[in-house]
Coordinates of C-alpha atoms in Angstrom, one line a residue:
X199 CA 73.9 65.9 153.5
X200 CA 77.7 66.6 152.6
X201 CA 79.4 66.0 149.3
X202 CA 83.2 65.2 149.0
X203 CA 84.3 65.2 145.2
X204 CA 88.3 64.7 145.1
X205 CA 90.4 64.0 142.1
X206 CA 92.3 61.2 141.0
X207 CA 95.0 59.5 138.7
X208 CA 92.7 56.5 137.6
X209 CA 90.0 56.6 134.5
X210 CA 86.4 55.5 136.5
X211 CA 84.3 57.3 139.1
X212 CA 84.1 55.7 142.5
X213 CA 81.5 56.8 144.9
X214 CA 80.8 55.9 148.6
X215 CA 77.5 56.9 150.0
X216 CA 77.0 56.8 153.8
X217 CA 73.0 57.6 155.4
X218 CA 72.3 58.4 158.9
X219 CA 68.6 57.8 159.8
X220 CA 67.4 59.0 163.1
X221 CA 63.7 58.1 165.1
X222 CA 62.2 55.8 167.6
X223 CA 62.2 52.3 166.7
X224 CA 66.3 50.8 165.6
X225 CA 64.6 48.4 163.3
X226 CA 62.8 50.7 161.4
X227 CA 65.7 52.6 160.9
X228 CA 67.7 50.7 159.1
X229 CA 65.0 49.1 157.0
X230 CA 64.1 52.6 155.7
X231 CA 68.1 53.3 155.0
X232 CA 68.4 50.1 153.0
X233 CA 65.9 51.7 151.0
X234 CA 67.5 55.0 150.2
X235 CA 69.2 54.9 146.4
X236 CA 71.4 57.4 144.8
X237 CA 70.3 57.3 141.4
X238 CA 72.8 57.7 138.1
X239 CA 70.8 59.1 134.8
X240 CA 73.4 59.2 131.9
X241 CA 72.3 62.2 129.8
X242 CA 75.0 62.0 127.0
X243 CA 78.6 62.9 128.5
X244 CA 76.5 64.4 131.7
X245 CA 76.5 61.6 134.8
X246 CA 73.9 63.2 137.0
X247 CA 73.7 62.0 140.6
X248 CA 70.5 62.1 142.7
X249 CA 69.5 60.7 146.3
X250 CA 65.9 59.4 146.4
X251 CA 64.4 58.8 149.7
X252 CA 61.4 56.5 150.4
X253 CA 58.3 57.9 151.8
X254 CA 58.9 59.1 155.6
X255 CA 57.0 57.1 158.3
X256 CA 56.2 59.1 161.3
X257 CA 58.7 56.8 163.5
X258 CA 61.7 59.0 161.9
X259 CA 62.6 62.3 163.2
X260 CA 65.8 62.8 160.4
X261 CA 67.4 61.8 157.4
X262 CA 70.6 62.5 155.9
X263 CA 73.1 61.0 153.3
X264 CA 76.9 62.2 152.7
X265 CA 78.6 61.1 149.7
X266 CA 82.2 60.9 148.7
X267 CA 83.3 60.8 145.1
X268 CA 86.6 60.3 143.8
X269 CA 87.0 61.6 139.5
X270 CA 88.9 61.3 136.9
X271 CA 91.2 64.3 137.4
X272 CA 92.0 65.2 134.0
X273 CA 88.8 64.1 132.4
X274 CA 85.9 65.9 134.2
X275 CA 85.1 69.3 132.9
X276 CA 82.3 70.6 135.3
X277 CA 81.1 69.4 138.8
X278 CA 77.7 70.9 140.0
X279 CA 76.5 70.1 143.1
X280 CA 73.7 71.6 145.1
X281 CA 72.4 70.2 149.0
X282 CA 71.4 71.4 152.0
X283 CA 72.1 71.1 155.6
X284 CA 75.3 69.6 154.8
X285 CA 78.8 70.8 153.5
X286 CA 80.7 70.5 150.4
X287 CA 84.3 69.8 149.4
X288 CA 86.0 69.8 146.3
X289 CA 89.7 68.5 146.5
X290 CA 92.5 68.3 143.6
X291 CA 90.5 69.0 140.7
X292 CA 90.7 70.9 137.3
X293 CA 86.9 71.7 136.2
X294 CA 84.5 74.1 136.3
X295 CA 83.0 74.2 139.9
X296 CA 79.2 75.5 140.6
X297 CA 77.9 74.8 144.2
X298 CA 75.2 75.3 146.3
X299 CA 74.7 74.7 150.0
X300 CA 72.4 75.9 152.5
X301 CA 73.5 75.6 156.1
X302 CA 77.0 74.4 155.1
X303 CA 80.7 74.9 154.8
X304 CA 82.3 74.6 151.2
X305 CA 85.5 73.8 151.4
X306 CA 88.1 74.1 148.0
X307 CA 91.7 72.9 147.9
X308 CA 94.2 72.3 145.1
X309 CA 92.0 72.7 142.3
X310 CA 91.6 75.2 139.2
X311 CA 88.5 76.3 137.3
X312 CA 85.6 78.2 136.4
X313 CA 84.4 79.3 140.2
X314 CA 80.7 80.1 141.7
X315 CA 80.4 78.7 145.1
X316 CA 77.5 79.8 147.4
X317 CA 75.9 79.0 150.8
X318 CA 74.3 80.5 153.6
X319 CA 75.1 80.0 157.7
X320 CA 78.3 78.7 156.5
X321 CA 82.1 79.8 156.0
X322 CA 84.1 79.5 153.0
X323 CA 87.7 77.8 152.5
X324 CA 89.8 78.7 149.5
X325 CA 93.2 77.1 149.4
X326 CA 95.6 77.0 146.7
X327 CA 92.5 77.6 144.2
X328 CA 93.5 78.9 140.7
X329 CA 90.4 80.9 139.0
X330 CA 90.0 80.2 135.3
X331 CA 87.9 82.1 132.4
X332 CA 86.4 85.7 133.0
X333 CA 84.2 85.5 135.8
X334 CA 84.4 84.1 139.0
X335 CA 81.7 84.2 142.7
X336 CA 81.9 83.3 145.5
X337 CA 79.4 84.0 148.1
X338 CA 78.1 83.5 151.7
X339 CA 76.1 84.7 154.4
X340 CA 76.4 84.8 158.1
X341 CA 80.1 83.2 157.3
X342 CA 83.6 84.2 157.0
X343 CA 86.0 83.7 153.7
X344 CA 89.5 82.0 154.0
X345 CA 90.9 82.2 150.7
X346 CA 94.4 82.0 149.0
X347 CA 93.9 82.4 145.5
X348 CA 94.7 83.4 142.3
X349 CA 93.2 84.9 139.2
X350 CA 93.8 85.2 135.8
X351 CA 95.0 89.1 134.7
X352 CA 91.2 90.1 133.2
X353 CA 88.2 89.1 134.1
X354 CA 85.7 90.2 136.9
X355 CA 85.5 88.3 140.3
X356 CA 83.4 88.8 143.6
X357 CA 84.1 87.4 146.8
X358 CA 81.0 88.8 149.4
X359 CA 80.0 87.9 152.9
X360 CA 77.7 89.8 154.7
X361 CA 77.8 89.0 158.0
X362 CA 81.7 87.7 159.2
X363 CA 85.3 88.5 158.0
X364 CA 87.2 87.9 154.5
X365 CA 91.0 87.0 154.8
X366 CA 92.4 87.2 151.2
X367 CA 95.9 86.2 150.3
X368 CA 97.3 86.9 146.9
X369 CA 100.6 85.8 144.4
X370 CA 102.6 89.4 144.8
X371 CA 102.8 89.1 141.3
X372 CA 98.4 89.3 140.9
X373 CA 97.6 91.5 138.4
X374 CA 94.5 93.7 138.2
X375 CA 92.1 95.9 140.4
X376 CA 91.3 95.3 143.6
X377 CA 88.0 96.9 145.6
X378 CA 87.2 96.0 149.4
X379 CA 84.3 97.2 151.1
X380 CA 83.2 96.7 154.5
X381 CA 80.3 98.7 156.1
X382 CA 81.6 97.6 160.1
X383 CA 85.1 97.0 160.0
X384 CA 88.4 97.9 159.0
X385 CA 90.3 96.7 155.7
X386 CA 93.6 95.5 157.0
X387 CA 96.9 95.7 154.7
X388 CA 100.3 92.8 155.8
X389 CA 103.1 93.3 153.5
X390 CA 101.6 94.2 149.9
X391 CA 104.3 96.2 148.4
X392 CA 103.1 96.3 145.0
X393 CA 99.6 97.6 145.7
X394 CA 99.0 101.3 144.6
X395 CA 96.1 103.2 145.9
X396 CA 93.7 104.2 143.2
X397 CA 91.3 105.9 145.8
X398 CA 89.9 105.2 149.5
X399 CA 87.1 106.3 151.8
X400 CA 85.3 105.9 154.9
X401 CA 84.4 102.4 154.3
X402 CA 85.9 101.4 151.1
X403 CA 89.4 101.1 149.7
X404 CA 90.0 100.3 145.7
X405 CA 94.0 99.8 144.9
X406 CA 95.9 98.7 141.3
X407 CA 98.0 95.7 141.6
X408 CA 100.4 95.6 138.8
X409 CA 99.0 95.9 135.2
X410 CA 96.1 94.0 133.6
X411 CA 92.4 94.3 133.2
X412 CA 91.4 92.1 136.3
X413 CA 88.7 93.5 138.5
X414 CA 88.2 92.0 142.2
X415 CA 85.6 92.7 144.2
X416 CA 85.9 92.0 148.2
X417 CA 82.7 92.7 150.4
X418 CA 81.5 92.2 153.5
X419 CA 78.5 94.3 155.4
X420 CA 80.0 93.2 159.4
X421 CA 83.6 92.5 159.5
X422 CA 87.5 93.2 158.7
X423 CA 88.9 92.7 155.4
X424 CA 92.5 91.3 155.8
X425 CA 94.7 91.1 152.6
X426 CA 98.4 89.8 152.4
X427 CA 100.4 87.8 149.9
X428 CA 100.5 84.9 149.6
X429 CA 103.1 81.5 150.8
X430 CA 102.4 78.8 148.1
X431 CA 103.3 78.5 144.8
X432 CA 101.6 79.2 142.1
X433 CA 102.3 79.9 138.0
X434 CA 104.3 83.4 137.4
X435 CA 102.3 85.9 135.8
X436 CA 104.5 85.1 132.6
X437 CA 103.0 81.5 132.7
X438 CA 99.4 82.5 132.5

């Protein structure tokens, strides 16, 4: 099922868990999803969360359970989530993020962290997301990357999609080395004056952005590679 984790101004965790329980008989049904638990094990500052399903009777075709969270903003270092067949979103946050879907959409807005995101048959949304620390993935297949972002000025970071596009906006100010690769499609430049061309081929096209030792690698194996700067407001280089 999906997982919703947004931030908050207040000290306690609130969660919200919703099941959908689909098969033959409607009172069977909801018997069987008064019986599903999400479980919490304590395992010293570590909550872990974990959905435990009763045994399935023949009588149900599906099951699935989305849960919605709402953290302490400022006191959660590191959210790890992993599901599949559903899709995940992290909102207004400032911790580490490690996710894993299968057949899902991850979705990340207004947050800042430690990144590696990955799903398959799904797309990836990265808005206003500020990368922290020295390294940084995010990764999908059969799924196109939306993402205005920014990194710090060294460190090595991977955005790769193998089958669908990658639109990447940037500060003007980013700072760093900048690789895109596509092996069908073009790589696609709007208004990125400070960009210097290190080298370019066929399929490839690796330009310097500014100083620092920031290395960014964009991939994608069927699709264009569209880069321009970016509209919202982030720290100045200076601030970082």
């Amino acid at each position: 099922g999906s997982v919703k984790v947004t931030g908050w101004q207040e000290n306690y965790l609130r969660l919200r868990a919703t099941w959908m329980v689909q098969g033959e008989t409607e009172s069977g049904l909801l018997e069987y999803g008064r019986d599903i638990e999400v479980v919490p094990n304590w395992e010293g500052e570590v909550l872990e969360l974990t959905v435990s399903y009763p045994s399935q009777p023949p009588y149900i075709h599906s099951v699935s359970v989305s849960l919605e969270l709402e953290v302490p903003r400022e006191k959660i270092e590191e959210i790890t989530v992993e599901t599949s067949n559903g899709s995940l979103g992290f909102y207004n946050l400032r911790s580490a993020l490690d996710a894993i879907s299968t057949n899902g959409r991850i979705t990340v807005e207004d947050c800042e962290g430690e990144i590696n995101l990955e799903t398959t048959n799904g797309q990836i949304i990265l808005n206003h997301l500020r990368f922290l620390g020295e390294n940084g993935r995010v990764v999908t297949t059969n799924g196109r990357i939306e993402a205005d972002v920014m990194f710090p000025p060294a460190g090595y970071f991977l955005l790769r999609t193998t089958n669908g596009p990658v639109d990447l906006k940037l500060p003007s100010w980013t700072q760093g080395t900048l690789r895109m690769e596509t092996s069908n499609g073009n790589i696609l430049i709007d208004h990125m004056p400070a960009a210097h061309l290190l080298r370019s081929g066929k399929n490839f096209m690796e330009l310097q952005l500014h100083g620092g030792g920031m290395y960014l690698e964009v991939e994608t194996s069927n699709g264009n590679i569209n880069l321009g700067e970016s509209d919202l407001l982030y720290p100045s280089a200076a601030a970082i």
